[in-house]
Tab-separated table of C-alpha atoms in Angstrom:
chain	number	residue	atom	x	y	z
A	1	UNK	CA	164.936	56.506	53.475
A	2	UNK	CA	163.266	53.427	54.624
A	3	UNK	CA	159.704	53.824	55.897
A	4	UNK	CA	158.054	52.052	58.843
A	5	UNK	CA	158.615	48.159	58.763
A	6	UNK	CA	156.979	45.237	60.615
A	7	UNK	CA	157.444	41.804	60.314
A	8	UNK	CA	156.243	39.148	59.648
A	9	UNK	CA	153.739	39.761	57.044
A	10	UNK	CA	151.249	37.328	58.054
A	11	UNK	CA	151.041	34.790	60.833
A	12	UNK	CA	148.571	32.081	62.332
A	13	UNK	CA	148.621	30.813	66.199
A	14	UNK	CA	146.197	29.052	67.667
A	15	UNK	CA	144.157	29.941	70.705
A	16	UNK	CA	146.231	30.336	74.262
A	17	UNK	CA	149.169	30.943	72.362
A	18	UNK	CA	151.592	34.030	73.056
A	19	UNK	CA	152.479	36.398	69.695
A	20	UNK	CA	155.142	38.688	69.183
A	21	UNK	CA	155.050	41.497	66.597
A	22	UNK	CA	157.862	43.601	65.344
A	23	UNK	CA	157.786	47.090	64.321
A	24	UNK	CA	161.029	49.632	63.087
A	25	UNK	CA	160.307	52.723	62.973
A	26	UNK	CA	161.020	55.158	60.202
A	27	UNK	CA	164.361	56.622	59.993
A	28	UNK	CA	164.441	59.727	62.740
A	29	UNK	CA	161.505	58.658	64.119
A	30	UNK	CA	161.344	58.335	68.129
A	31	UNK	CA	157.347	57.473	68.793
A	32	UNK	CA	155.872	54.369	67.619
A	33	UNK	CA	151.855	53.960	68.017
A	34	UNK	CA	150.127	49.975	67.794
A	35	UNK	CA	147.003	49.715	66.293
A	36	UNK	CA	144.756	47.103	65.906
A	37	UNK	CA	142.378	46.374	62.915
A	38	UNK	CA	139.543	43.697	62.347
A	39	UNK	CA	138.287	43.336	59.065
A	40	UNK	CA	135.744	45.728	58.003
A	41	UNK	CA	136.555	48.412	60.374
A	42	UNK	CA	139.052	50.926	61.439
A	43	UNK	CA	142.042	51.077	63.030
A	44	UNK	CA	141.736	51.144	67.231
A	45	UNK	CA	144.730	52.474	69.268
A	46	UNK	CA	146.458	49.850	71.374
A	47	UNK	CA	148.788	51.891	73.191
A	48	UNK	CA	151.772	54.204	72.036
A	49	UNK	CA	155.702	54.168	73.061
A	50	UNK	CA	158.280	57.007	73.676
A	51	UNK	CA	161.309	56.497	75.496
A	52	UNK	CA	161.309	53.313	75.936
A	53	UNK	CA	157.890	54.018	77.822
A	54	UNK	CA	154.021	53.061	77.553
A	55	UNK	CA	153.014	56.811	77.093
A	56	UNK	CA	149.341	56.160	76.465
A	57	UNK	CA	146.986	52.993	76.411
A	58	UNK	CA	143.531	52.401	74.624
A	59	UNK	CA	140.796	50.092	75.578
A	60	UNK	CA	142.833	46.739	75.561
A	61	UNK	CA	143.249	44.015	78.264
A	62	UNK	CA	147.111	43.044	80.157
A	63	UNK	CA	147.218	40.782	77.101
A	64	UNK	CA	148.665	43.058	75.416
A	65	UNK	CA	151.630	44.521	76.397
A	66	UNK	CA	154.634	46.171	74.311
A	67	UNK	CA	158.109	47.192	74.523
A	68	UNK	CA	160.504	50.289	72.988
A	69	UNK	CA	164.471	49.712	72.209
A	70	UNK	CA	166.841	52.466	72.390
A	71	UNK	CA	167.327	52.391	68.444
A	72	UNK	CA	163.442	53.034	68.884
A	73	UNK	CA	161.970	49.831	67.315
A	74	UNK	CA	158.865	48.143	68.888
A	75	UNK	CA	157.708	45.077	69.766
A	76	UNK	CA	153.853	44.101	70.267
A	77	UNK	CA	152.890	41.498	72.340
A	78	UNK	CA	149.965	39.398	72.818
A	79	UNK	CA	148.801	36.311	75.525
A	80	UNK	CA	146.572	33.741	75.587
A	81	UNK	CA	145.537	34.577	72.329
A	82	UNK	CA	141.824	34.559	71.532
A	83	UNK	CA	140.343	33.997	68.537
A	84	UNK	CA	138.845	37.462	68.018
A	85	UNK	CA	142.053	39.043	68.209
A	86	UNK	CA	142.183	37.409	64.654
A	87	UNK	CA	143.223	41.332	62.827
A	88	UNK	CA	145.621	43.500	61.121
A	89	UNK	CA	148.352	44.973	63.576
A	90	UNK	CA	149.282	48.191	62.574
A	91	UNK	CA	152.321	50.193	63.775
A	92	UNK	CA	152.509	53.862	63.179
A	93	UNK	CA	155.825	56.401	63.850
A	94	UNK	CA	155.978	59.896	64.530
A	95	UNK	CA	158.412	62.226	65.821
A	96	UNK	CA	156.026	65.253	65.976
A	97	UNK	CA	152.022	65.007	68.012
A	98	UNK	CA	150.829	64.553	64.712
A	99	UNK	CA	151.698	62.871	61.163
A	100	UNK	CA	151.616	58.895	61.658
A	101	UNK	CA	153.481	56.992	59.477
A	102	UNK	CA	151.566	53.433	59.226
A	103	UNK	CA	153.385	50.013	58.282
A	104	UNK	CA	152.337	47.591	56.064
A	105	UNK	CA	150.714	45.815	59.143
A	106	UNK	CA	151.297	42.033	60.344
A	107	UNK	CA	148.166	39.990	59.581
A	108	UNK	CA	147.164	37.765	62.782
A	109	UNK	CA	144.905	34.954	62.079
A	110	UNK	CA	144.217	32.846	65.120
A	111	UNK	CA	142.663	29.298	64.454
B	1	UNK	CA	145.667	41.243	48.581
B	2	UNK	CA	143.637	41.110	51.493
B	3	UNK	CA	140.423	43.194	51.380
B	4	UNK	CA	140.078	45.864	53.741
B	5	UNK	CA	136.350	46.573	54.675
B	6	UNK	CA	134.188	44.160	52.984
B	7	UNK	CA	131.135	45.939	54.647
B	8	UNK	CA	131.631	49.497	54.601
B	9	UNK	CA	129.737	52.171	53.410
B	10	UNK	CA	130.523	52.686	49.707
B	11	UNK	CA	130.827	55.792	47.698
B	12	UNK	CA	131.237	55.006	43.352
B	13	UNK	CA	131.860	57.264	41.625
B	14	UNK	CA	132.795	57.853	37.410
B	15	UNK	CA	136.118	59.024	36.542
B	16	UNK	CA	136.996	62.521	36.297
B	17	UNK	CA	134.280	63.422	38.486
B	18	UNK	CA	134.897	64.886	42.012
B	19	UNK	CA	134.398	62.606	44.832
B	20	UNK	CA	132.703	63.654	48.090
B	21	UNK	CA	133.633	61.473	51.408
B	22	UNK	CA	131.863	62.574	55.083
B	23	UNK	CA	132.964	61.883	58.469
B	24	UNK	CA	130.933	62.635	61.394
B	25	UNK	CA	133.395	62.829	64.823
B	26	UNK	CA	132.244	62.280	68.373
B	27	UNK	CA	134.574	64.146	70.216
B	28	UNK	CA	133.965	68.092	70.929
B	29	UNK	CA	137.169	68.716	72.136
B	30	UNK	CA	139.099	67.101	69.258
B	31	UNK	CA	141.526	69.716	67.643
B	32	UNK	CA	143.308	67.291	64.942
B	33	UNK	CA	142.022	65.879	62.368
B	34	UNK	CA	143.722	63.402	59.731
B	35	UNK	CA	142.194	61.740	56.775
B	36	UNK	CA	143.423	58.607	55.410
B	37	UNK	CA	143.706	56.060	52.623
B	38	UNK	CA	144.020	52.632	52.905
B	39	UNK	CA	144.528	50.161	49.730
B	40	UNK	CA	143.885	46.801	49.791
B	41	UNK	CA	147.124	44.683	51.582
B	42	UNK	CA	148.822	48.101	52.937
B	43	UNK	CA	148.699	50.188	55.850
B	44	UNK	CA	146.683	53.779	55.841
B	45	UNK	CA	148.110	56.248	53.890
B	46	UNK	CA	148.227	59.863	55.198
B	47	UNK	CA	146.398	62.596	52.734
B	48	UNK	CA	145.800	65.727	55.096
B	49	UNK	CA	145.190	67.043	58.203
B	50	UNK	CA	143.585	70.105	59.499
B	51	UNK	CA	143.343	72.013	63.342
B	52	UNK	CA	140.323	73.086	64.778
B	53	UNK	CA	141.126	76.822	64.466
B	54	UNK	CA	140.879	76.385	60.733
B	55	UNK	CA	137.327	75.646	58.203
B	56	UNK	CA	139.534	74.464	55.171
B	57	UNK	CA	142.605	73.317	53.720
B	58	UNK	CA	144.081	72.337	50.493
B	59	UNK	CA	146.297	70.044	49.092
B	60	UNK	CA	147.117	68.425	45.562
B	61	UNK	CA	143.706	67.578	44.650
B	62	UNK	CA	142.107	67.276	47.893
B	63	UNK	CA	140.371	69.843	50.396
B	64	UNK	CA	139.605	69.036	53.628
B	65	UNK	CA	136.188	70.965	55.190
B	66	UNK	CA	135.733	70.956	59.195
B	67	UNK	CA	132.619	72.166	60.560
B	68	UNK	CA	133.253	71.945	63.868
B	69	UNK	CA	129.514	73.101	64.926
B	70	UNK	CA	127.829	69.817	64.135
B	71	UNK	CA	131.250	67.536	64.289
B	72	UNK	CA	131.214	66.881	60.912
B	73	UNK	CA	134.565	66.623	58.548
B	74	UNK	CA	134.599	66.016	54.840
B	75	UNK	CA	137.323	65.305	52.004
B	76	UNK	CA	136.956	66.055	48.391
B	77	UNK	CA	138.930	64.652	45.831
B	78	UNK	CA	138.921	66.694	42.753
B	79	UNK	CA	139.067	64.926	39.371
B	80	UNK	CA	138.916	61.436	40.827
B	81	UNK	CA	141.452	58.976	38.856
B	82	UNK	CA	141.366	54.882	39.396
B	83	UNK	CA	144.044	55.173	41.618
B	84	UNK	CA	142.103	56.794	44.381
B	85	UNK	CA	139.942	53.310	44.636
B	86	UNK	CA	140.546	52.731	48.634
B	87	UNK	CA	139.050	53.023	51.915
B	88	UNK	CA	139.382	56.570	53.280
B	89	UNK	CA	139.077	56.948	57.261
B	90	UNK	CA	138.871	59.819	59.245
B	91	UNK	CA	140.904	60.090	62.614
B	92	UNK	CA	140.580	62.483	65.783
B	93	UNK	CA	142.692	63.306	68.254
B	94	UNK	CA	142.043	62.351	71.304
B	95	UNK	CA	144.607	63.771	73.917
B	96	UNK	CA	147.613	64.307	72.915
B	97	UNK	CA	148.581	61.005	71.686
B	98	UNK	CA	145.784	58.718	70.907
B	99	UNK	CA	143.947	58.946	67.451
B	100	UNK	CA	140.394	57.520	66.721
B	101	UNK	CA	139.155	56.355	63.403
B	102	UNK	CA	136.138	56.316	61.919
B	103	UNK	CA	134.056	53.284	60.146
B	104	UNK	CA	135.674	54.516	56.847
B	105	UNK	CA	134.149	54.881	53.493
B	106	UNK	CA	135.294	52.777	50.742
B	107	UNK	CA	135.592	54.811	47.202
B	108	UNK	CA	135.448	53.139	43.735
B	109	UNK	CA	136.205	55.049	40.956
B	110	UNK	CA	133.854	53.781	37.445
B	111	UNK	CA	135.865	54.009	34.436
């Protein structure tokens, strides 16, 4: 049973540049949560997806946006990138409220 | 791998002892509360969660105390072992969907 993927692994863009992350959710898994972490601190909630659906948004500008498939994978997006948005990008699943399952988490490094 | 929290608070401590880790939360009205590790290159790990209509709860090595009177949350790790070297965050509930971490602690274990 395959647990939650994202790819790629690392990545570097340079500022103004538009960033697409990819997240598959573990197998039975219908909720996928994006997370954002800079280096020395932890995670902060980006926004979450059910249905296809935003469900819920944190404290992040229009730059970021997202999408849901049917086969419930994810897809983070991010525009004019900034340099401080330089972080880890985590994706969690869920089926339930509660237990997250987190990725391995795409490294953004923006020069 | 990359190093997660280069400036977090840090707890050491010898192995075989047990290992204390706090976690003060902001939000009264929280009612779910996860603790997690996170190693070095990988995404957080989940260890256990508690409600708010419960003080304690065990798991394989680990007990989770909530004292929901002055916010505060702690995790003890019984008979700590090298492999519990990580940063451990706390996370709240905030709604029903969005989770807030903590600063997170970072544990090393002295052989």
């Amino acid at each position: 049973d395959a647990g939650v993927t994202q790819s790629p692994t690392h990545l570097i863009k340079t500022r103004g540049q538009q960033v697409t992350l990819r997240c598959s959710p573990k197998s039975g898994h219908d909720t996928v949560s994006w997370y954002q972490q800079a280096l020395g601190q932890g995670p902060q909630f980006i926004f979450q997806y059910y249905e296809e659906e935003e469900r819920q948004r944190g404290n992040f500008p229009d730059r970021f946006s997202g999408h849901q498939f049917p086969n419930y994978s994810s897809e983070l997006n991010v525009n004019a990138l900034l340099l401080g948005d330089s972080a880890l990008y985590l994706c969690a699943s869920s089926l339930t409220q509660n237990e997250q399952f987190f990725g391995p988490g795409t490294r953004l490094t923006v020069l | 791998g990359e190093s997660v929290g280069l400036h977090l608070p840090t707890l050491s401590v010898q192995e075989g002892d047990n290992s204390i880790i706090n976690c003060a939360y902001s939000n009264s009205a929280s009612d779910y509360f996860i603790w997690y590790k996170q190693e070095s290159g990988k995404g957080p790990q989940f260890i256990i969660d508690i409600r708010s209509n419960m003080d304690k709860r065990q798991g394989q090595r680990v007990t989770v105390l909530l004292n929901k009177t002055v916010k505060h949350l702690s995790l003890q790790i019984a008979a700590t072992q090298p492999g519990d070297s990580a940063v451990y965050f706390c996370a709240e509930n905030e709604g029903t969907y969005k989770y807030i971490f903590g600063t997170g602690t970072r544990l090393k274990v002295l052989a």
